[in-house]
Short mmCIF file of C-alpha atoms in Angstrom, two decimals:
data_model
loop_
_atom_site.label_atom_id
_atom_site.label_comp_id
_atom_site.label_asym_id
_atom_site.label_seq_id
_atom_site.Cartn_x
_atom_site.Cartn_y
_atom_site.Cartn_z
CA MET A 1 -19.67 41.03 31.81
CA ASN A 2 -22.92 39.06 31.55
CA ARG A 3 -23.27 35.78 29.65
CA ASN A 4 -24.72 37.36 26.51
CA CYS A 5 -21.87 39.86 26.38
CA LEU A 6 -19.35 37.08 26.85
CA LEU A 7 -20.82 35.09 23.97
CA SER A 8 -20.81 38.21 21.84
CA SER A 9 -17.14 38.71 22.62
CA LEU A 10 -16.26 35.11 21.78
CA PHE A 11 -18.16 35.05 18.53
CA GLY A 12 -18.25 38.73 17.69
CA PHE A 13 -16.76 38.31 14.24
CA ALA A 14 -19.63 36.16 13.00
CA LEU A 15 -22.30 38.19 14.80
CA LEU A 16 -20.93 41.53 13.67
CA GLY A 17 -20.72 40.26 10.12
CA ALA A 18 -24.38 39.30 10.29
CA SER A 19 -25.37 42.72 11.70
CA LEU A 20 -23.57 44.92 9.14
CA PRO A 21 -25.86 46.69 6.66
CA VAL A 22 -25.79 45.13 3.21
CA SER A 23 -27.43 45.87 -0.08
CA SER A 24 -30.71 44.12 -0.77
CA ALA A 25 -29.22 42.28 -3.75
CA PHE A 26 -26.39 40.91 -1.62
CA ALA A 27 -28.80 39.99 1.18
CA GLU A 28 -30.98 37.99 -1.22
CA THR A 29 -28.11 35.80 -2.47
CA GLU A 30 -26.12 35.35 0.77
CA ALA A 31 -26.45 31.91 2.42
CA PRO A 32 -27.85 31.95 5.96
CA VAL A 33 -25.24 32.02 8.72
CA PRO A 34 -25.56 28.96 10.96
CA SER A 35 -26.02 29.52 14.67
CA MET A 36 -22.73 29.41 16.62
CA ARG A 37 -23.19 28.56 20.28
CA ALA A 38 -20.69 27.32 22.83
CA PRO A 39 -21.91 24.56 25.15
CA ALA A 40 -23.40 26.09 28.27
CA SER A 41 -21.49 23.50 30.28
CA PHE A 42 -19.63 20.21 29.85
CA ALA A 43 -20.68 19.13 33.33
CA ASP A 44 -23.38 16.60 32.40
CA LEU A 45 -21.19 14.97 29.76
CA ALA A 46 -18.15 14.87 32.03
CA ASN A 47 -20.18 13.42 34.90
CA ARG A 48 -21.37 10.61 32.64
CA LEU A 49 -17.92 9.81 31.20
CA LEU A 50 -15.63 10.13 34.24
CA PRO A 51 -16.41 6.66 35.68
CA SER A 52 -15.20 5.00 32.46
CA VAL A 53 -11.70 6.56 32.62
CA VAL A 54 -9.09 4.84 34.77
CA ASN A 55 -5.67 5.48 36.23
CA VAL A 56 -3.01 3.01 35.05
CA SER A 57 -0.11 2.56 37.48
CA VAL A 58 2.92 0.50 36.55
CA ALA A 59 5.95 -0.77 38.44
CA ALA A 60 9.19 -2.29 37.22
CA VAL A 61 12.72 -3.00 38.35
CA LEU A 62 15.30 -0.67 36.83
CA LYS A 63 18.79 -1.89 36.12
CA PRO A 64 21.58 0.57 36.99
CA GLU A 65 22.20 1.46 33.34
CA GLN A 66 18.50 2.13 32.82
CA ASP A 67 18.35 4.18 35.99
CA ASP A 68 20.76 6.68 34.42
CA GLU A 69 18.06 7.74 32.03
CA LYS A 70 15.00 7.62 34.26
CA GLY A 71 13.64 10.04 36.78
CA PRO A 72 11.40 8.96 39.63
CA ASP A 73 8.23 9.32 37.59
CA ALA A 74 9.55 8.23 34.21
CA SER A 75 7.98 5.79 31.83
CA PRO A 76 8.84 2.09 32.04
CA PRO A 77 12.23 0.88 30.89
CA ALA A 78 12.36 -0.24 27.30
CA GLY A 79 9.72 2.34 26.47
CA PRO A 80 9.38 3.31 22.82
CA GLN A 81 12.15 5.37 21.30
CA VAL A 82 11.02 8.43 19.36
CA PRO A 83 12.67 8.47 15.92
CA LYS A 84 14.71 11.59 15.31
CA GLY A 85 12.71 14.12 13.36
CA LYS A 86 14.05 16.70 10.99
CA ALA A 87 16.58 19.16 12.36
CA GLY A 88 14.82 21.73 14.47
CA SER A 89 11.68 19.63 14.92
CA PRO A 90 10.14 20.22 18.36
CA LEU A 91 8.75 16.70 18.53
CA ASP A 92 11.10 15.19 21.10
CA LYS A 93 8.98 14.03 23.99
CA PHE A 94 6.36 11.40 24.70
CA LEU A 95 3.90 12.19 27.44
CA HIS A 96 6.05 10.01 29.72
CA ASP A 97 9.47 11.29 28.70
CA TYR A 98 10.59 12.88 31.95
CA THR A 99 13.71 14.79 32.94
CA LYS A 100 16.90 12.72 32.88
CA ARG A 101 19.18 12.50 35.85
CA LYS A 102 22.49 10.80 36.52
CA ALA A 103 22.51 7.77 38.83
CA ALA A 104 25.08 7.25 41.55
CA PRO A 105 27.88 4.77 40.73
CA ASN A 106 27.21 1.11 41.60
CA ARG A 107 23.64 1.84 42.60
CA PRO A 108 21.70 -1.43 43.05
CA PRO A 109 18.57 -2.07 40.98
CA ARG A 110 15.54 -0.22 42.26
CA ARG A 111 11.82 -0.25 41.59
CA PHE A 112 10.13 2.61 39.90
CA GLN A 113 6.53 3.63 39.29
CA GLY A 114 4.87 5.35 36.41
CA LEU A 115 1.39 6.66 35.74
CA GLY A 116 -0.87 6.81 32.72
CA SER A 117 -4.51 6.71 31.76
CA GLY A 118 -6.91 4.31 30.10
CA PHE A 119 -10.60 3.79 29.41
CA ILE A 120 -13.04 0.90 29.72
CA ILE A 121 -14.50 -0.48 26.49
CA ASP A 122 -16.20 -3.61 27.88
CA PRO A 123 -18.13 -3.89 31.18
CA ALA A 124 -16.41 -7.25 31.72
CA GLY A 125 -13.17 -5.36 32.41
CA ILE A 126 -11.41 -4.64 29.09
CA ILE A 127 -9.34 -1.45 29.11
CA VAL A 128 -7.44 0.38 26.37
CA THR A 129 -4.27 2.41 26.98
CA ASN A 130 -0.98 3.25 25.25
CA ASN A 131 1.72 0.64 24.85
CA HIS A 132 4.37 3.05 26.13
CA VAL A 133 2.46 3.34 29.41
CA ILE A 134 2.83 -0.37 30.24
CA GLU A 135 5.84 -1.51 28.19
CA GLY A 136 8.54 -3.02 30.38
CA ALA A 137 6.30 -3.13 33.47
CA ASP A 138 6.18 -6.24 35.64
CA GLN A 139 3.14 -5.04 37.56
CA VAL A 140 0.09 -3.07 36.36
CA VAL A 141 -2.65 -1.74 38.64
CA VAL A 142 -5.83 -0.05 37.46
CA THR A 143 -7.61 2.47 39.70
CA LEU A 144 -11.24 3.26 38.96
CA HIS A 145 -12.79 6.68 39.36
CA ASP A 146 -14.26 5.66 42.73
CA GLY A 147 -10.82 4.68 44.03
CA THR A 148 -11.15 0.91 43.59
CA GLU A 149 -7.81 -0.70 42.74
CA MET A 150 -7.46 -3.90 40.74
CA PRO A 151 -4.45 -5.76 39.34
CA ALA A 152 -4.48 -5.78 35.55
CA LYS A 153 -3.29 -8.33 33.03
CA ILE A 154 -1.72 -7.24 29.75
CA VAL A 155 -3.86 -8.93 27.10
CA GLY A 156 -1.82 -7.66 24.18
CA ARG A 157 0.14 -4.68 22.96
CA ASP A 158 1.31 -3.18 19.70
CA SER A 159 4.38 -0.93 19.76
CA GLN A 160 4.04 0.21 16.15
CA VAL A 161 0.80 2.10 16.77
CA ASP A 162 1.38 2.42 20.54
CA LEU A 163 -1.74 0.64 21.78
CA ALA A 164 -2.28 -1.91 24.55
CA VAL A 165 -5.26 -3.82 25.92
CA LEU A 166 -5.58 -4.69 29.63
CA SER A 167 -8.07 -6.83 31.50
CA VAL A 168 -9.26 -6.76 35.10
CA LYS A 169 -11.70 -8.97 37.01
CA PRO A 170 -14.33 -6.70 38.53
CA GLU A 171 -16.95 -7.84 41.02
CA HIS A 172 -19.65 -6.09 39.01
CA PRO A 173 -19.95 -4.72 35.44
CA LEU A 174 -17.90 -1.61 34.83
CA PRO A 175 -19.09 1.57 33.07
CA ALA A 176 -17.86 1.32 29.47
CA VAL A 177 -17.74 3.94 26.73
CA PRO A 178 -18.43 3.38 23.03
CA MET A 179 -15.80 3.73 20.33
CA GLY A 180 -17.00 6.36 17.89
CA HIS A 181 -16.05 6.98 14.28
CA SER A 182 -13.12 9.37 14.18
CA ASP A 183 -13.43 9.77 10.41
CA ALA A 184 -16.62 11.73 11.04
CA ALA A 185 -14.83 14.24 13.28
CA ARG A 186 -14.28 17.60 11.62
CA ILE A 187 -11.71 20.28 12.21
CA GLY A 188 -13.33 22.74 14.61
CA ASP A 189 -15.53 20.19 16.42
CA TRP A 190 -15.53 20.29 20.19
CA ALA A 191 -13.46 17.62 21.96
CA LEU A 192 -13.18 16.55 25.60
CA ALA A 193 -10.07 14.88 27.08
CA ILE A 194 -10.19 12.99 30.37
CA GLY A 195 -7.17 11.51 32.11
CA ASN A 196 -4.74 11.67 34.96
CA PRO A 197 -2.13 14.35 34.21
CA PHE A 198 0.65 14.34 36.81
CA GLY A 199 -1.41 11.77 38.73
CA LEU A 200 -4.34 14.17 39.19
CA ASN A 201 -7.16 11.66 38.75
CA GLY A 202 -10.22 12.49 36.72
CA THR A 203 -9.01 15.69 35.09
CA VAL A 204 -11.34 16.99 32.35
CA THR A 205 -10.16 19.45 29.68
CA ALA A 206 -11.98 20.79 26.64
CA GLY A 207 -10.91 22.09 23.25
CA ILE A 208 -11.48 21.50 19.57
CA ILE A 209 -10.19 19.25 16.83
CA SER A 210 -7.33 21.39 15.55
CA SER A 211 -6.35 19.24 12.58
CA ARG A 212 -6.63 15.77 11.09
CA GLY A 213 -4.20 13.32 9.52
CA ARG A 214 -1.11 14.72 11.23
CA ASN A 215 2.20 13.08 10.35
CA VAL A 216 4.70 13.78 13.14
CA GLU A 217 7.41 11.50 11.71
CA ARG A 218 7.05 8.92 14.41
CA GLY A 219 6.47 5.91 12.17
CA LEU A 220 4.68 4.39 9.19
CA TYR A 221 1.23 4.66 10.73
CA ASP A 222 1.11 8.37 11.61
CA ASP A 223 -2.44 9.68 11.24
CA TYR A 224 -3.02 11.69 14.40
CA ILE A 225 -5.91 13.88 15.42
CA GLN A 226 -4.52 17.18 16.71
CA THR A 227 -6.36 18.88 19.55
CA ASP A 228 -5.86 21.92 21.75
CA ALA A 229 -7.64 20.28 24.70
CA ALA A 230 -4.92 20.37 27.37
CA ILE A 231 -3.16 17.01 27.76
CA ASN A 232 -0.02 16.53 29.82
CA LYS A 233 2.23 13.86 31.26
CA GLY A 234 -0.05 11.18 32.63
CA ASN A 235 -2.78 11.67 30.02
CA SER A 236 -1.17 8.95 27.89
CA GLY A 237 -3.72 6.33 26.94
CA GLY A 238 -6.68 8.43 27.98
CA PRO A 239 -9.69 9.06 25.73
CA LEU A 240 -10.56 12.01 23.53
CA PHE A 241 -14.34 12.28 23.34
CA ASN A 242 -16.79 13.94 20.96
CA MET A 243 -19.88 15.66 22.25
CA ALA A 244 -21.90 12.43 21.93
CA GLY A 245 -19.65 10.85 24.57
CA GLU A 246 -17.94 8.56 22.05
CA VAL A 247 -14.19 7.95 22.06
CA ILE A 248 -12.72 9.34 18.84
CA GLY A 249 -9.05 9.25 19.84
CA ILE A 250 -6.49 7.86 22.28
CA ASN A 251 -4.27 10.66 23.61
CA THR A 252 -0.65 9.73 22.93
CA LEU A 253 1.75 12.58 22.11
CA ILE A 254 2.28 16.27 22.76
CA TYR A 255 4.46 19.02 21.50
CA GLY A 256 6.05 19.97 24.80
CA GLY A 257 7.44 23.20 26.18
CA ALA A 258 10.77 23.39 27.97
CA GLY A 259 9.62 20.83 30.55
CA GLY A 260 7.57 18.75 28.15
CA ASP A 261 4.32 20.30 29.38
CA SER A 262 1.28 21.03 27.26
CA ILE A 263 1.31 24.07 25.03
CA GLY A 264 -2.04 23.26 23.45
CA ILE A 265 -0.80 20.90 20.73
CA GLY A 266 -1.67 17.29 21.50
CA PHE A 267 -2.09 14.23 19.32
CA ALA A 268 -4.49 11.30 19.57
CA ILE A 269 -4.65 8.00 17.66
CA PRO A 270 -7.95 8.00 15.71
CA THR A 271 -10.37 5.27 16.80
CA ASP A 272 -11.03 4.27 13.20
CA ASP A 273 -7.32 3.39 12.96
CA ALA A 274 -7.28 1.76 16.40
CA ARG A 275 -10.47 -0.31 16.28
CA GLY A 276 -9.14 -3.21 14.21
CA ILE A 277 -5.88 -3.30 16.20
CA ILE A 278 -7.77 -3.41 19.50
CA GLU A 279 -9.93 -6.27 18.21
CA GLN A 280 -6.85 -8.25 17.18
CA LEU A 281 -5.16 -7.62 20.54
CA ARG A 282 -8.25 -8.84 22.38
CA ARG A 283 -8.57 -11.91 20.21
CA ASP A 284 -4.96 -12.92 19.54
CA GLY A 285 -2.78 -10.92 21.94
CA HIS A 286 -0.79 -9.50 19.00
CA VAL A 287 -1.29 -7.81 15.65
CA SER A 288 -0.73 -9.49 12.29
CA ARG A 289 -0.39 -6.99 9.49
CA GLY A 290 -0.56 -7.57 5.78
CA TRP A 291 2.74 -7.16 3.93
CA LEU A 292 3.27 -6.00 0.35
CA GLY A 293 7.00 -6.62 0.00
CA LEU A 294 7.92 -3.21 -1.35
CA ARG A 295 9.12 0.24 -0.37
CA PHE A 296 7.31 3.36 -1.49
CA GLN A 297 7.12 7.12 -1.06
CA ASP A 298 4.44 9.74 -1.24
CA VAL A 299 4.11 11.32 -4.68
CA THR A 300 4.75 15.01 -4.18
CA PHE A 301 3.43 17.70 -6.51
CA ASP A 302 6.89 18.09 -8.06
CA MET A 303 7.27 14.33 -8.57
CA ALA A 304 3.88 14.12 -10.27
CA GLN A 305 4.85 16.93 -12.63
CA ASP A 306 8.20 15.31 -13.41
CA LEU A 307 6.44 12.05 -14.30
CA ASP A 308 3.48 13.73 -16.06
CA PHE A 309 1.32 11.76 -13.63
CA ARG A 310 -2.31 12.83 -13.74
CA ASP A 311 -5.60 11.39 -12.53
CA ALA A 312 -8.71 10.66 -14.59
CA ASP A 313 -9.75 14.33 -14.40
CA GLY A 314 -6.43 15.52 -15.78
CA LYS A 315 -5.30 16.96 -12.43
CA VAL A 316 -1.89 16.31 -10.89
CA GLY A 317 -2.16 12.83 -9.44
CA HIS A 318 -1.72 11.51 -5.90
CA GLY A 319 -0.47 8.13 -4.80
CA ALA A 320 2.46 6.06 -3.51
CA ILE A 321 5.41 5.59 -5.86
CA VAL A 322 7.27 2.28 -5.61
CA SER A 323 11.00 2.63 -4.94
CA GLN A 324 11.93 -0.99 -4.24
CA VAL A 325 10.36 -4.43 -4.77
CA GLU A 326 11.38 -7.48 -2.74
CA ALA A 327 12.31 -10.42 -4.96
CA HIS A 328 9.59 -13.10 -4.83
CA GLY A 329 7.52 -11.00 -2.41
CA PRO A 330 3.78 -10.39 -2.82
CA ALA A 331 4.34 -7.23 -4.88
CA ALA A 332 6.81 -8.95 -7.22
CA VAL A 333 4.44 -11.88 -7.72
CA ALA A 334 1.63 -9.45 -8.52
CA GLY A 335 3.79 -7.74 -11.16
CA LEU A 336 4.48 -4.42 -9.46
CA GLU A 337 7.60 -2.61 -10.67
CA ILE A 338 9.85 0.18 -9.45
CA GLY A 339 8.36 3.47 -10.59
CA ASP A 340 4.74 2.26 -10.49
CA VAL A 341 2.40 4.62 -8.65
CA ILE A 342 -0.24 2.93 -6.51
CA MET A 343 -3.37 5.06 -6.73
CA GLN A 344 -6.03 2.90 -5.08
CA VAL A 345 -6.24 -0.07 -2.74
CA GLU A 346 -9.65 -1.76 -2.76
CA ALA A 347 -11.18 1.34 -4.37
CA LYS A 348 -9.74 3.57 -1.62
CA LYS A 349 -7.54 6.39 -2.86
CA VAL A 350 -4.13 6.26 -1.22
CA THR A 351 -1.03 8.35 -0.74
CA GLY A 352 2.37 7.37 0.58
CA GLN A 353 1.16 8.41 4.04
CA THR A 354 -2.19 6.63 4.11
CA MET A 355 -1.28 3.39 2.32
CA PRO A 356 0.61 1.74 5.23
CA ARG A 357 -2.43 2.04 7.48
CA ILE A 358 -4.85 0.85 4.84
CA VAL A 359 -2.76 -2.18 3.91
CA ALA A 360 -2.00 -3.00 7.55
CA SER A 361 -5.72 -3.09 8.32
CA TYR A 362 -6.02 -6.30 6.27
CA PRO A 363 -4.72 -9.63 7.64
CA PRO A 364 -2.14 -11.74 5.79
CA GLY A 365 -3.63 -13.83 3.00
CA THR A 366 -6.13 -11.15 1.96
CA LYS A 367 -6.44 -10.58 -1.78
CA LEU A 368 -6.55 -6.88 -2.63
CA GLY A 369 -7.30 -5.05 -5.83
CA LEU A 370 -4.89 -2.26 -6.76
CA VAL A 371 -5.12 0.50 -9.33
CA ILE A 372 -1.69 1.66 -10.46
CA TRP A 373 -0.29 4.21 -12.88
CA ARG A 374 2.56 2.98 -15.05
CA LYS A 375 4.27 5.19 -17.61
CA GLY A 376 1.19 7.13 -18.59
CA ALA A 377 -1.52 4.49 -18.25
CA GLN A 378 -3.67 3.09 -15.47
CA LYS A 379 -3.69 -0.63 -14.79
CA SER A 380 -5.46 -2.95 -12.35
CA LEU A 381 -3.60 -5.63 -10.41
CA ASN A 382 -4.50 -8.15 -7.72
CA ILE A 383 -2.12 -8.85 -4.84
CA THR A 384 -2.28 -11.38 -2.01
CA LEU A 385 -0.81 -9.99 1.19
CA GLY A 386 2.01 -11.85 2.88
CA LYS A 387 2.59 -12.22 6.61
CA SER A 388 6.26 -11.45 7.07
CA PRO A 389 9.19 -10.45 4.86
CA VAL A 390 10.81 -13.30 2.97
CA PRO A 391 14.60 -13.29 2.55
CA ALA A 392 15.48 -11.46 -0.64
CA ASP A 393 17.30 -13.68 -3.12
CA THR A 394 20.39 -12.26 -4.78
CA LEU A 395 19.66 -10.73 -8.13
CA PRO A 396 21.77 -11.88 -11.05
CA SER A 397 24.91 -9.79 -11.44
CA ASP A 398 24.93 -7.17 -14.14
CA THR A 399 26.99 -8.59 -16.98
CA HIS A 400 27.75 -5.15 -18.39
CA GLN A 401 31.43 -4.26 -18.06
CA PRO A 402 31.65 -0.95 -16.18
CA ASP A 403 33.09 2.14 -17.73
CA HIS A 404 35.79 3.42 -15.35
CA ALA A 405 35.78 7.01 -16.62
CA LYS A 406 34.34 9.73 -14.44
CA GLU A 407 31.78 12.09 -15.90
CA ALA A 408 30.91 15.61 -14.77
CA ILE A 409 27.17 16.23 -14.58
CA ASP A 410 27.16 20.01 -14.43
CA MET A 411 23.40 20.42 -14.48
CA LEU A 412 23.22 18.62 -11.09
CA GLY A 413 26.60 19.58 -9.67
CA LEU A 414 27.89 15.99 -9.58
CA GLU A 415 30.71 13.80 -10.75
CA VAL A 416 29.71 10.19 -11.34
CA SER A 417 31.26 6.97 -12.54
CA ALA A 418 30.19 3.44 -13.32
CA ILE A 419 30.52 0.91 -10.51
CA ASP A 420 33.58 -1.36 -10.51
CA SER A 421 34.84 -3.94 -8.02
CA ASP A 422 37.05 -1.44 -6.18
CA MET A 423 34.10 0.90 -5.64
CA ARG A 424 31.92 -1.95 -4.44
CA THR A 425 34.53 -2.63 -1.76
CA GLN A 426 35.15 1.02 -0.90
CA TYR A 427 31.46 1.92 -0.51
CA ALA A 428 30.24 -1.50 0.74
CA LEU A 429 28.03 -1.98 -2.31
CA SER A 430 26.51 -5.38 -2.99
CA ASP A 431 27.56 -7.44 -6.00
CA ASP A 432 24.16 -6.90 -7.59
CA GLN A 433 24.07 -3.11 -7.09
CA ARG A 434 23.20 -1.37 -10.35
CA GLY A 435 23.38 2.29 -11.25
CA VAL A 436 25.91 5.12 -11.36
CA LEU A 437 28.07 5.99 -8.37
CA VAL A 438 28.32 9.58 -7.09
CA ASP A 439 32.05 10.43 -6.76
CA HIS A 440 31.84 14.13 -5.97
CA VAL A 441 29.13 16.62 -4.98
CA ASP A 442 29.58 20.31 -5.75
CA ALA A 443 28.57 22.45 -2.78
CA SER A 444 27.08 25.01 -5.17
CA GLY A 445 25.15 22.44 -7.21
CA THR A 446 21.49 21.47 -7.00
CA ALA A 447 21.95 17.82 -5.97
CA VAL A 448 23.44 18.80 -2.61
CA LEU A 449 20.21 20.65 -1.82
CA ARG A 450 18.36 17.32 -1.95
CA GLY A 451 20.77 15.43 0.28
CA ILE A 452 22.64 13.47 -2.40
CA GLU A 453 26.09 12.51 -1.11
CA VAL A 454 29.31 10.86 -2.25
CA GLY A 455 28.79 7.10 -2.27
CA ASN A 456 25.12 7.33 -3.23
CA VAL A 457 24.07 5.44 -6.34
CA ILE A 458 21.74 6.89 -8.98
CA VAL A 459 19.67 3.95 -10.20
CA GLN A 460 17.01 5.53 -12.40
CA VAL A 461 16.17 8.82 -14.07
CA GLY A 462 12.41 9.10 -14.06
CA GLN A 463 11.55 5.48 -14.71
CA VAL A 464 14.54 4.64 -16.90
CA GLN A 465 17.40 2.48 -15.57
CA VAL A 466 20.88 4.01 -15.92
CA ASN A 467 24.06 1.94 -15.43
CA THR A 468 26.69 4.20 -17.04
CA PRO A 469 27.54 7.89 -16.83
CA ASP A 470 26.70 8.25 -20.53
CA ALA A 471 23.26 6.74 -19.98
CA LEU A 472 22.67 9.11 -17.06
CA LYS A 473 23.72 12.14 -19.08
CA GLU A 474 21.56 11.08 -22.03
CA GLU A 475 18.48 10.80 -19.84
CA LEU A 476 19.17 14.14 -18.15
CA ASN A 477 19.50 15.80 -21.56
CA ARG A 478 16.22 14.21 -22.61
CA VAL A 479 14.45 15.59 -19.51
CA GLN A 480 15.99 19.01 -20.04
CA GLY A 481 14.87 18.94 -23.67
CA GLN A 482 11.31 18.59 -22.42
CA LYS A 483 11.67 22.04 -20.83
CA LYS A 484 11.42 20.63 -17.31
CA ASN A 485 12.98 22.44 -14.38
CA GLU A 486 13.43 19.30 -12.29
CA VAL A 487 14.40 15.66 -12.70
CA LEU A 488 13.25 12.70 -10.60
CA LEU A 489 16.08 10.38 -9.56
CA LEU A 490 15.89 6.98 -7.86
CA VAL A 491 18.82 7.05 -5.42
CA GLN A 492 20.31 4.25 -3.31
CA ASP A 493 21.78 5.38 0.02
CA ASN A 494 22.51 3.72 3.34
CA ASP A 495 18.80 3.62 4.17
CA GLY A 496 17.71 2.05 0.87
CA LEU A 497 16.10 3.36 -2.28
CA ARG A 498 14.29 6.69 -2.38
CA TRP A 499 12.90 8.99 -5.05
CA VAL A 500 14.55 12.41 -5.08
CA PRO A 501 13.33 15.37 -7.18
CA VAL A 502 16.37 17.49 -8.07
CA PRO A 503 16.24 20.95 -9.75
CA LEU A 504 18.06 21.21 -13.06
CA LYS A 505 20.70 23.92 -13.38
CA THR A 506 20.16 25.72 -16.67
CA ASN A 507 23.10 28.16 -16.77
CA PHE A 508 25.94 25.71 -17.38
#
């Protein structure tokens, strides 16, 4: 098959569509089809970029108990732990999460080595990689594309976003690559990954940007670029390039097959998220993030409907709904309340997923302007970011005498009761805990579908505080009277406060 035939095969759908006979009227109104051409070769680009990508080798001493969980090519001890995802989630491996093996009894400590990738951002010898590549290492060596080895110093690292900055002392300026703007990358754009998979130095793979803004439930700052450019163990910390030769991502995670190998789904930290962190690491050796002093969730479509939350255009709104406010924290001082929906931060529209990154990009002490939605109206507030959480003072105890009677809430499939001293002891509730305690959950009810369990406390219905079973039932009846199919509950569980949309049962 010649080259023209190959291109026709690859892009036949678009070309065939353009060649089909059409009516003259249709032809006059149809927009022109843009030219679709694959790069003839990535060779020139790869040749230019390869010298800026390095191999990062680490060594550390493993204690016997750590050795139980590490293979010979595993990542450093004390590497980042991947939070458990939802049941059935395939996200269970970092690029350096290798096969476990059992150590022999009484084995003495031994050294181990691990491999990763990195890239040069300053000719003076500044290199970016992943934190999990170097965490726990007591020795780091960088190998350039030409084979030159140099000891590296860890300038700073940030485990929350999984970035680290290294420095070396070269005899001459090193070839550096520019940090591009990942926000300009579009789904479908070509992407080039360069790294050292399995220790194979200078491996180049190509693909496209498969998706943007991926949340893989790894932490607060998830905002990954997804690519199908092949990345494997050892690519950690390596660059993802655009066709201009700019770094638009730092390769960090993969969905792995049975052995944790690439199946064409890789994730990279966007450079527009990483740039400020890298600058702080270079300057200070650590990252200081702004702190709001609150907990929040993403406003789902169902939540927005339950709250009648709409934007200025009358469409279902988007934002971050506040579920908890730290006493005397920045949010409390600014006047934020539970149930407020934060819509904008410094004129940037936010959701529960994007707000942590946006807020964290500002240093402590920064004054930010917020736009919030509160019970049907928009309001502007100013907040000064704190540096670290302040101890929460004890709230005054609720002086209301609890009603000990249980109440069946058939429309949710629950039995609830007011909180008394015995229940506070039994369920380890604080003296200031307010709300209605869940005593029983019907397996055929709707609340069980949303994960509500015995011992949980229902604090609010919508944005109304409820402290007795009667108050809860009254609010539920009010919501049902509005012909709604769902109710939004603020629920306290072992992990804290969370908003839970629960379907209403209508045939009771």
